[in-house]
Amino acid sequence: MKLHIEGEIGNLIPGIAALVSELGIELEQDREMAQVEGLTVVVDAATDGLEVGYDPVTGKGHIRYERKHQFYRGLGLVVQHARQGEPLQRSEKQHIDKVGPMFDLSRNAVLTLGAFKSMLNRMALMGLNTVMLYMEDTYAIEEEPYFGYMRGRYSAEELKEIDDYADQFGIEAFPSIQTLAHLEEFLKWEPVKAYKDTKGALLVGDDRVDELVERMIRTVSAPFRSRKIHIGMDEAEELGRGKYLDRNGYVDRFDIMAGHLDKVLAITRRLGLNAMMWSDMFLKLAVGNAGTESDYYNTETKIPERIASRIPKDVDMVYWDYVHMEPEHYASVIANHRPLGCNLVFAGAVWIFNTFGVNYGMSLNASDVALQVCKREGIREAYATMWGDDGNEGNPFAALLGLQLYAEHAYTEGRPDWNVVAERAKFCTGIDADAFLLLKDLDEVPGSEPNNRKQSNPSKFLLYQDALLGLFDNQIDGLPLNAHYAELERKLAAARNGDAALDWIFEVPQKLSAVLKRKSELGLLLKRAYDEGDKSTLRRVAVEDIPAISESVRQLRLAHLSQWLKVFKPFGWEVIDIRYGGVINRLDTAAVRLLAYANGEVARIEELEQARLPFSTVNRFNGRGVGWSSHYYRMASPNVFFHVMNPF
């Protein structure tokens, strides 16, 4: 399709040129040629949102926009309807002023510049206008060689390139860092032990730490146009309990945190930065226990005056909530924040963390409810976090349907029509919404709660659990999981479209389904055959089934390697590589031991004589799904992977 644009578009041309391939258009500069064929779009400024139109009879459209990023959403809408030959007349106002994703660039998976730009292209078409880069230690600090060492850290030049590319679409990019806790990957290095209070928390009050924090903030903010910075400070439950305690004795954690916040904000003010931070610690401390997430979500929490009066009002508080589906819950917790007196920002999630899939059942429903409440409560800034916990088997491109929901919420007063969300996702990504939704079935298996609302992650633990040890077998006993994954493999194959640029996002889920259709119930089969003395079955499994599973794991690994190198820097892949090697080696060991027993070379297999206990209280016997584990090493073995004498 040829596109001719009339109007003042000088500052829009770089962004249009970047989207030409995404849109399948050719920008036509010859006015006479444009009158003969193609699409002509008239562009004007507006003062109140976005207005777009298209007339299929004349082949002409118009875009009137208030803010730069709205133009690219408008361009996508006009091209979408022109391609479909459908009339368009729409006026939109933004009901969430700033909306976009938060990419986790700290859990081994650092997006390449090419992948980041590809993501920004699709964000531009959606109309998203901000992106948060979560970097614990994955940005380079000249004076700190161990900061992000061998972790794929971004250089200042790379961050500037991301910022420049985002800015051409009117998308505000800004850094999200940690200035208190969640710094395990930096503090693990012996040469920087002077900075450490506990394994993940900085030694508050130490002059060297104060200097480090200033270097962090000054360095990471320099490449960005934005004056926004997220200073983190969440989940700092261990604060003051290590070296700090040895030096200073017991000090109330709120006093430690408030004092440190004062120092951090003094730095951001001096640098002309507007800071935001996660709010959870203040709500946890308000109920006298910073140890559990449930304290943060306690709808009865009251912020005492001692805390409210001590918190500076020029730091935005970011309320994160990824799981709740009841509007009254969000309204109550938002009300809990009000006494802090700070501007409130919301962070929901598209669940790609601790899974190979996307928990769309929970993500879409929880986000839909949360964003409706946020708009009613006057919250004008919202982010979709995409965490990469425990090594990041997930794929942010698989989460694009969730980002589309956030975009449509921003431009809709109430609840967006799902059909519109689906149509827009198809246009902006090239993938059908129903195909995206298949990814939830990697975890939304028989035995899970509706919409997987208890976030079971069998796609991960069924791959990594050991066939002889069967740590999760008790919780999946009696569930037709082999059949579930066989059907999912078939559905994924049928849903794929080789012509779609993002069709590759289904390769790993399809290959994983091919593994799990054989491996899911393998441990149950072995235990049952062993208990019954069925050596012929055990011999068949060793000779036929296990080699077939091992080969399917090898095929999965190759697909995952290809995906990783397409999206992420190579650092961090070694972790996933080692995990696949562990799966294959343990399968080989199982085959050796089964044959030895079946052939009478050993009298018993001790692992199979052990009773199968529930992995945890998170199980289907008490309405909490088929199971959840946050850590690979706990899925793979109950034995010691590492041991730290002093975690602080």
XYZ file of C-alpha atoms in Angstrom:
648
model
C 0.000 0.000 0.000
C 1.331 3.417 -0.978
C 0.892 6.168 1.604
C 0.908 9.903 0.975
C 0.762 12.276 3.944
C -0.260 15.915 3.731
C 0.483 18.374 6.509
C 3.337 19.410 8.772
C 5.089 16.122 9.492
C 8.771 17.031 9.654
C 9.290 15.709 13.180
C 7.202 12.617 12.415
C 9.129 11.363 9.390
C 11.793 9.351 11.301
C 9.084 7.463 13.184
C 7.058 6.876 10.025
C 10.157 5.552 8.248
C 10.813 3.157 11.149
C 7.270 1.757 10.855
C 7.152 1.317 7.081
C 8.017 -2.375 7.208
C 5.716 -3.017 10.178
C 2.790 -1.423 8.361
C 3.543 -2.916 4.960
C 3.400 0.520 3.349
C 5.499 2.575 0.995
C 5.726 6.275 1.724
C 4.875 8.132 -1.503
C 6.378 11.586 -1.827
C 4.980 12.315 -5.313
C 1.649 14.097 -4.800
C 0.356 13.335 -8.303
C 1.060 9.636 -7.944
C -0.709 9.649 -4.564
C -3.862 10.987 -6.206
C -3.881 8.046 -8.604
C -3.361 5.193 -6.162
C -2.861 4.417 -2.497
C -3.889 6.094 0.719
C -3.753 9.831 1.357
C -3.793 11.005 4.967
C -4.194 14.619 6.008
C -2.456 15.448 9.286
C -3.359 18.359 11.559
C -2.683 19.419 15.121
C -5.388 19.080 17.757
C -5.793 20.316 21.307
C -7.935 17.585 22.805
C -6.714 14.064 22.138
C -6.790 12.087 18.915
C -9.232 12.124 16.035
C -8.908 9.759 13.085
C -11.010 8.994 10.051
C -10.953 7.034 6.810
C -13.327 7.005 3.859
C -13.014 3.832 1.747
C -14.832 5.521 -1.141
C -12.307 8.310 -1.566
C -9.355 6.403 -0.141
C -8.540 9.340 2.090
C -8.038 9.586 5.803
C -7.153 12.155 8.424
C -5.286 12.268 11.725
C -5.617 15.111 14.200
C -3.410 14.603 17.232
C -2.498 16.456 20.403
C 0.618 14.548 21.495
C 3.290 13.035 19.285
C 2.754 9.421 20.278
C -0.943 9.736 19.413
C -0.073 10.311 15.771
C 1.454 6.840 15.445
C -1.558 5.204 17.070
C -3.703 7.184 14.644
C -1.569 6.124 11.689
C -1.991 2.507 12.693
C -5.764 2.891 12.990
C -6.082 4.521 9.562
C -3.876 1.938 7.830
C -5.712 -0.871 9.639
C -9.106 0.268 8.356
C -7.792 1.128 4.904
C -6.381 -2.361 4.579
C -9.754 -3.799 5.599
C -11.679 -1.367 3.374
C -13.758 -0.285 6.361
C -14.836 3.280 7.216
C -13.396 4.866 10.345
C -14.408 7.843 12.419
C -13.096 7.910 15.965
C -12.259 10.480 18.618
C -10.163 9.427 21.595
C -8.976 11.061 24.768
C -6.350 9.575 27.032
C -7.747 8.486 30.365
C -4.334 7.241 31.473
C -1.782 9.900 30.594
C 1.302 7.701 30.771
C 1.060 4.025 29.970
C 3.514 1.364 28.879
C 5.548 -1.701 29.851
C 8.325 -2.258 32.331
C 10.916 -4.618 30.874
C 12.900 -6.653 33.392
C 16.483 -6.428 32.146
C 18.026 -7.809 35.331
C 17.136 -11.525 35.442
C 19.672 -12.714 32.832
C 17.683 -11.594 29.791
C 18.887 -8.215 28.487
C 17.083 -7.217 25.308
C 19.280 -6.593 22.293
C 18.961 -3.173 20.698
C 17.274 -4.740 17.685
C 14.688 -6.532 19.806
C 14.076 -3.418 21.883
C 13.449 -1.382 18.733
C 11.114 -4.040 17.377
C 9.146 -3.869 20.611
C 9.037 -0.055 20.455
C 7.640 -0.224 16.910
C 4.678 -2.234 18.102
C 4.245 -0.055 21.171
C 4.069 2.992 18.903
C 1.265 1.491 16.831
C -0.624 0.649 20.021
C -0.312 4.224 21.286
C 1.767 3.424 24.362
C 3.889 6.372 25.391
C 6.327 5.294 28.087
C 8.702 2.441 28.827
C 10.537 1.639 32.040
C 13.884 -0.164 31.896
C 14.344 -2.201 35.078
C 18.102 -2.494 35.579
C 19.458 -3.646 38.927
C 23.063 -3.862 37.790
C 22.786 -4.095 34.009
C 24.109 -0.654 33.164
C 27.786 0.211 33.107
C 29.339 2.417 35.797
C 32.858 3.439 34.845
C 34.197 3.383 38.406
C 32.581 0.023 39.243
C 33.923 -2.767 36.985
C 31.987 -5.472 38.869
C 28.670 -3.689 38.387
C 26.910 -5.824 35.761
C 30.103 -7.762 35.054
C 29.386 -10.582 32.556
C 25.675 -9.775 32.838
C 25.031 -8.122 29.464
C 24.973 -4.627 30.940
C 24.066 -1.711 28.691
C 26.632 0.934 27.861
C 25.691 4.604 28.005
C 25.742 4.614 24.206
C 23.279 1.725 24.032
C 20.901 3.403 26.465
C 21.069 6.623 24.457
C 20.265 4.690 21.280
C 17.199 3.164 22.943
C 16.135 6.596 24.187
C 16.624 8.192 20.758
C 14.612 5.470 19.063
C 11.777 5.715 21.580
C 11.711 9.500 21.391
C 11.031 9.518 17.654
C 7.631 7.984 18.517
C 7.008 10.299 21.458
C 7.665 7.418 23.861
C 9.342 8.407 27.124
C 12.014 5.923 28.179
C 13.427 6.092 31.675
C 15.475 3.926 34.054
C 14.247 1.896 36.999
C 17.045 0.915 39.350
C 17.579 -0.271 42.908
C 19.098 2.031 45.511
C 18.591 -0.131 48.591
C 17.913 -3.865 48.083
C 17.590 -6.388 45.205
C 21.297 -5.956 44.450
C 22.369 -9.568 45.033
C 24.006 -9.887 41.621
C 26.329 -6.974 42.296
C 26.935 -7.569 45.996
C 27.886 -11.224 45.451
C 31.346 -10.138 44.296
C 33.983 -10.242 47.043
C 35.779 -7.061 45.892
C 32.660 -4.961 46.626
C 31.852 -6.417 50.044
C 32.285 -3.004 51.683
C 28.948 -1.964 50.168
C 27.028 -4.924 51.602
C 24.705 -5.081 54.594
C 23.031 -8.394 53.675
C 23.248 -10.508 50.549
C 21.021 -8.102 48.612
C 20.858 -4.874 50.618
C 23.273 -1.972 50.705
C 24.934 -0.924 53.940
C 22.859 2.147 54.685
C 24.694 4.971 56.433
C 28.121 4.121 55.064
C 29.755 7.039 53.204
C 31.030 4.708 50.490
C 27.477 3.485 49.855
C 26.200 7.059 49.626
C 28.846 7.781 47.007
C 27.966 4.583 45.124
C 24.263 5.479 45.028
C 25.067 8.912 43.619
C 27.248 7.334 40.914
C 24.437 4.920 40.082
C 21.822 7.642 39.739
C 24.076 10.065 37.888
C 25.297 7.386 35.456
C 21.995 5.720 34.636
C 20.033 8.941 34.169
C 22.557 10.666 31.891
C 21.655 8.891 28.589
C 17.918 9.630 28.889
C 15.957 12.754 27.941
C 13.412 11.947 30.623
C 13.889 13.423 34.060
C 12.019 10.481 35.605
C 13.813 7.798 37.555
C 12.511 4.849 39.547
C 14.673 4.351 42.630
C 13.221 0.945 43.628
C 13.503 0.282 47.383
C 10.973 -2.578 47.358
C 11.017 -5.851 49.297
C 13.852 -4.710 51.561
C 12.781 -6.996 54.389
C 16.391 -7.814 55.323
C 17.299 -4.147 55.729
C 19.442 -3.453 58.781
C 19.747 -7.095 59.789
C 23.295 -7.849 58.712
C 26.452 -5.758 58.960
C 24.331 -2.713 59.798
C 23.041 -4.468 62.909
C 26.568 -5.387 63.942
C 27.666 -1.772 63.633
C 24.667 0.097 65.000
C 22.621 -2.305 67.046
C 18.886 -2.546 66.514
C 17.327 0.407 64.680
C 13.712 0.493 63.553
C 13.601 -0.435 59.871
C 11.312 2.442 59.002
C 13.800 4.909 60.461
C 16.635 3.277 58.484
C 14.637 3.358 55.280
C 13.317 6.888 55.736
C 16.804 8.197 56.423
C 18.175 6.493 53.325
C 15.277 7.790 51.217
C 16.123 11.335 52.319
C 19.675 10.876 51.040
C 18.566 9.358 47.735
C 16.034 12.114 47.106
C 18.647 14.747 47.897
C 20.640 13.306 44.996
C 17.697 13.177 42.578
C 16.672 16.742 43.432
C 20.218 17.976 42.903
C 20.268 16.300 39.477
C 16.843 17.660 38.529
C 15.213 14.216 38.527
C 11.671 13.269 39.465
C 11.782 10.098 41.552
C 9.293 7.305 42.008
C 9.579 4.231 44.201
C 7.724 1.028 45.009
C 5.349 1.586 47.919
C 5.244 -1.889 49.464
C 7.699 -1.413 52.322
C 5.799 1.500 53.818
C 2.509 -0.390 53.865
C 4.191 -3.490 55.280
C 5.917 -1.469 57.973
C 2.622 0.240 58.764
C 1.200 -3.077 59.980
C 4.327 -3.872 61.938
C 5.625 -6.716 59.768
C 7.625 -6.255 56.603
C 7.959 -9.975 56.074
C 4.978 -10.998 53.986
C 3.371 -9.826 50.794
C -0.077 -10.274 52.337
C 0.660 -7.379 54.694
C 1.064 -5.118 51.693
C -2.323 -6.157 50.321
C -4.127 -5.918 53.662
C -7.197 -3.835 52.865
C -7.457 -2.776 56.515
C -4.016 -1.179 56.605
C -3.903 2.282 58.132
C -0.833 4.454 57.609
C 0.085 5.915 61.002
C 0.904 9.597 61.260
C 4.472 8.723 62.234
C 5.028 7.232 58.776
C 2.837 9.597 56.757
C 4.469 12.741 58.115
C 7.991 11.384 57.556
C 7.610 10.543 53.853
C 8.625 13.310 51.412
C 5.753 14.296 49.114
C 7.848 14.800 45.984
C 8.420 11.088 45.385
C 5.761 9.173 43.449
C 4.574 5.956 45.069
C 4.135 2.974 42.742
C 1.487 0.538 43.951
C 2.138 -2.879 42.419
C -0.558 -5.531 42.324
C -0.485 -8.411 39.885
C -3.086 -10.903 41.032
C -6.344 -9.549 42.408
C -9.588 -9.626 40.438
C -11.948 -7.798 42.810
C -12.489 -4.060 42.191
C -13.136 -3.418 45.863
C -9.678 -4.773 46.679
C -7.933 -2.241 44.439
C -10.118 0.595 45.712
C -9.266 -0.298 49.323
C -5.516 -0.574 48.807
C -5.480 2.665 46.796
C -7.258 4.296 49.736
C -4.583 2.842 52.044
C -1.969 4.825 50.092
C -3.722 8.181 50.294
C -2.365 9.208 53.733
C 1.166 9.099 52.294
C 0.241 12.249 50.373
C 2.284 11.318 47.307
C 1.251 11.047 43.679
C 0.166 7.451 43.111
C 1.198 5.329 40.114
C -0.064 1.815 39.371
C 1.919 -1.205 38.175
C 0.118 -4.331 37.059
C 1.607 -7.258 35.183
C 1.559 -9.439 32.138
C 2.667 -12.693 33.718
C 5.641 -14.071 31.825
C 7.608 -14.688 35.008
C 8.575 -18.143 36.196
C 6.956 -19.783 33.213
C 7.562 -20.650 29.589
C 4.136 -19.275 28.693
C 1.971 -16.303 29.614
C -0.614 -16.476 32.369
C -3.168 -14.570 30.316
C -6.076 -15.889 32.356
C -4.904 -13.994 35.409
C -3.075 -11.135 33.664
C -5.928 -9.967 31.479
C -8.586 -10.271 34.140
C -6.565 -8.712 36.953
C -5.295 -5.880 34.751
C -8.749 -5.199 33.316
C -10.242 -4.767 36.791
C -7.279 -2.815 38.143
C -7.191 -0.317 35.275
C -10.918 0.361 35.523
C -10.514 1.184 39.212
C -7.391 3.271 38.579
C -9.259 5.454 36.105
C -12.143 5.944 38.508
C -9.696 6.824 41.287
C -7.838 9.365 39.179
C -4.576 7.443 38.768
C -3.092 8.750 35.534
C 0.019 6.599 35.131
C 0.116 2.808 34.733
C 2.734 0.204 33.826
C 2.570 -3.421 32.787
C 5.483 -5.151 34.459
C 7.017 -8.183 32.784
C 9.335 -9.722 35.329
C 11.864 -12.409 34.461
C 12.254 -14.165 37.803
C 14.565 -17.174 38.152
C 16.434 -16.969 34.890
C 13.729 -15.743 32.507
C 12.443 -18.636 30.452
C 9.654 -16.290 29.313
C 9.443 -14.113 26.224
C 8.274 -10.469 26.339
C 7.028 -10.615 22.739
C 4.542 -13.277 23.828
C 3.056 -10.656 26.188
C 2.029 -8.196 23.459
C -1.662 -9.062 23.737
C -1.503 -7.906 27.354
C 0.160 -4.648 26.328
C -2.637 -4.088 23.828
C -5.150 -4.299 26.663
C -3.239 -1.587 28.559
C -3.205 0.587 25.440
C -6.930 0.262 24.808
C -7.676 1.000 28.468
C -5.687 4.233 28.170
C -7.909 5.435 25.321
C -11.234 4.159 26.714
C -13.172 5.787 29.526
C -14.508 2.553 30.973
C -13.820 -0.999 29.873
C -12.551 -1.558 26.330
C -14.448 -3.887 24.035
C -12.529 -7.169 23.832
C -13.202 -7.407 20.095
C -11.448 -4.075 19.635
C -8.494 -5.264 21.741
C -8.256 -8.419 19.629
C -8.516 -6.557 16.309
C -5.909 -4.036 17.339
C -3.550 -6.771 18.600
C -3.874 -8.597 15.294
C -2.965 -5.428 13.406
C -0.150 -4.279 15.688
C 1.488 -7.695 16.082
C 0.319 -9.810 13.144
C -0.833 -12.523 15.570
C -4.431 -13.523 16.307
C -5.557 -12.948 19.879
C -6.736 -16.555 20.086
C -3.237 -17.722 19.178
C -1.745 -15.569 21.948
C -4.252 -17.041 24.371
C -3.056 -20.573 23.653
C 0.114 -19.672 25.542
C -1.828 -19.620 28.804
C -2.544 -23.337 28.407
C 1.076 -24.195 29.080
C 0.144 -23.579 32.724
C -3.651 -23.486 32.774
C -3.881 -27.273 32.855
C -6.403 -29.716 34.330
C -6.375 -29.200 38.083
C -5.539 -25.494 37.939
C -7.868 -22.846 39.302
C -10.101 -20.924 36.833
C -7.993 -18.418 34.880
C -4.993 -19.904 36.684
C -5.644 -17.320 39.381
C -3.261 -19.090 41.781
C -0.464 -18.819 39.182
C 0.484 -22.480 38.863
C 3.541 -22.950 36.645
C 3.608 -26.619 35.555
C 5.222 -25.699 32.213
C 8.385 -25.124 34.202
C 8.318 -27.621 37.050
C 7.178 -30.537 34.877
C 10.113 -29.944 32.556
C 12.691 -29.609 35.296
C 11.464 -32.086 37.908
C 13.413 -35.319 38.098
C 11.684 -38.471 36.841
C 13.038 -40.664 39.654
C 12.362 -38.152 42.442
C 8.963 -36.925 41.235
C 8.763 -33.934 43.549
C 5.463 -32.703 42.084
C 3.965 -36.113 41.278
C 1.693 -36.185 44.309
C 0.053 -32.950 43.172
C -0.558 -34.026 39.568
C -1.564 -37.635 40.231
C -4.728 -38.479 38.312
C -4.601 -35.464 35.992
C -4.499 -36.112 32.204
C -1.497 -33.890 31.596
C 0.130 -35.927 28.843
C -3.111 -35.664 26.875
C -3.425 -31.957 27.641
C -0.005 -31.165 26.237
C -0.501 -33.402 23.210
C -3.640 -31.427 22.363
C -1.878 -28.128 23.008
C 0.929 -29.123 20.661
C -1.675 -29.778 17.977
C -3.451 -26.458 18.589
C -0.234 -24.468 18.500
C 0.788 -26.073 15.223
C -2.622 -25.285 13.712
C -2.568 -21.670 14.916
C 0.794 -20.789 13.425
C 1.192 -18.507 10.435
C 4.548 -18.654 8.736
C 3.936 -15.296 7.068
C 3.656 -13.467 10.396
C 6.859 -11.758 11.525
C 6.302 -12.906 15.098
C 5.325 -16.486 14.334
C 8.588 -17.572 15.969
C 7.143 -16.859 19.449
C 5.241 -20.166 19.206
C 8.241 -22.363 18.400
C 9.388 -22.865 21.998
C 5.852 -23.428 23.384
C 5.179 -25.979 20.643
C 8.455 -27.817 21.265
C 7.864 -27.704 25.033
C 4.426 -29.243 24.557
C 6.082 -32.020 22.556
C 8.299 -32.727 25.584
C 5.561 -32.533 28.188
C 3.128 -34.774 26.334
C 5.605 -37.555 27.184
C 7.312 -36.330 30.351
C 4.466 -34.870 32.458
C 3.315 -38.209 33.876
C 6.597 -40.093 33.504
C 7.370 -40.152 37.231
C 3.896 -41.459 38.048
C 4.321 -44.238 35.501
C 7.709 -45.217 36.950
C 6.463 -45.226 40.535
C 3.390 -47.293 39.676
C 5.355 -49.850 37.638
C 8.005 -50.140 40.356
C 5.444 -50.628 43.123
C 3.766 -53.342 41.030
C 7.055 -55.069 40.191
C 6.410 -54.472 36.484
C 9.957 -54.755 35.175
C 8.881 -55.070 31.552
C 7.308 -51.608 31.669
C 10.376 -50.186 33.360
C 12.593 -51.752 30.683
C 10.400 -50.315 27.901
C 10.500 -46.861 29.452
C 14.301 -47.021 29.687
C 14.804 -48.267 26.137
C 12.033 -46.441 24.244
C 10.327 -43.647 26.182
C 13.289 -41.936 27.807
C 15.386 -41.681 24.602
C 12.367 -40.175 22.828
C 11.882 -37.629 25.633
C 15.582 -36.774 25.640
C 15.513 -36.127 21.909
C 12.478 -33.865 22.261
C 14.315 -31.932 25.007
C 17.265 -31.476 22.652
C 14.925 -30.088 19.997
C 13.372 -27.769 22.573
C 16.792 -26.527 23.651
C 17.766 -25.678 20.071
C 14.520 -23.780 19.545
C 15.005 -21.920 22.812
C 18.603 -21.073 21.937
C 17.463 -19.607 18.624
C 14.764 -17.570 20.377
C 17.148 -16.314 23.065
C 19.750 -15.079 20.589
C 17.007 -13.412 18.532
C 15.784 -11.403 21.533
C 18.470 -11.206 24.225
C 22.180 -10.694 24.634
C 24.029 -14.020 25.070
C 24.805 -13.487 28.765
C 22.408 -15.534 30.862
C 21.734 -18.227 28.286
C 24.354 -20.392 29.995
C 21.933 -20.770 32.925
C 19.188 -22.167 30.685
C 21.723 -24.295 28.834
C 22.846 -25.882 32.093
C 19.237 -26.584 33.039
C 18.557 -28.390 29.763
C 21.754 -30.373 30.221
C 20.575 -31.348 33.673
C 17.237 -32.596 32.342
C 18.903 -34.732 29.693
C 21.594 -36.119 31.996
C 19.087 -37.043 34.671
C 16.939 -38.810 32.070
C 20.012 -40.749 30.973
C 20.758 -41.677 34.590
C 17.158 -42.799 35.077
C 17.423 -45.084 32.051
C 20.648 -46.624 33.382
C 19.132 -47.291 36.815
C 15.871 -48.667 35.419
C 17.726 -51.120 33.186
C 19.996 -52.198 36.015
C 16.935 -52.998 38.113
C 14.976 -54.612 35.267
C 17.983 -56.824 34.451
C 18.438 -57.889 38.056
C 21.761 -56.107 38.504
C 20.445 -54.162 41.516
C 17.801 -55.236 43.980
C 15.979 -51.933 44.302
C 15.725 -48.312 43.205
C 15.717 -46.306 46.399
C 14.265 -43.151 44.844
C 11.171 -45.048 43.693
C 10.655 -46.581 47.115
C 10.104 -43.161 48.660
C 6.511 -42.048 49.216
C 5.415 -39.067 47.099
C 4.528 -36.121 49.328
C 2.953 -32.832 48.235
C 5.621 -30.392 47.120
C 4.018 -27.635 49.169
C 0.690 -26.412 50.517
C 0.171 -24.748 47.143
C -1.744 -27.609 45.594
C -5.109 -28.581 44.180
C -6.164 -30.368 47.358
C -6.769 -27.014 49.015
C -7.883 -24.995 45.997
C -4.540 -23.419 45.178
C -3.842 -24.938 41.772
C -1.568 -27.741 40.623
C 1.566 -26.188 42.079
C 4.014 -23.326 42.069
C 7.713 -22.984 42.605
C 9.805 -19.852 42.173
C 13.155 -21.621 41.917
C 14.590 -24.058 39.392
C 16.930 -25.625 41.933
C 13.960 -26.604 44.109
C 12.149 -28.136 41.141
C 15.131 -30.199 40.121
C 16.184 -31.593 43.504
C 15.498 -31.509 47.245
C 19.235 -31.681 47.848
C 21.821 -28.945 48.245
C 22.652 -26.931 45.138
C 24.572 -24.352 47.118
C 25.025 -23.524 50.760
C 25.803 -20.147 52.251
C 27.004 -20.221 55.840
C 26.187 -16.543 56.337
C 23.636 -15.134 53.866
C 24.475 -11.626 55.054
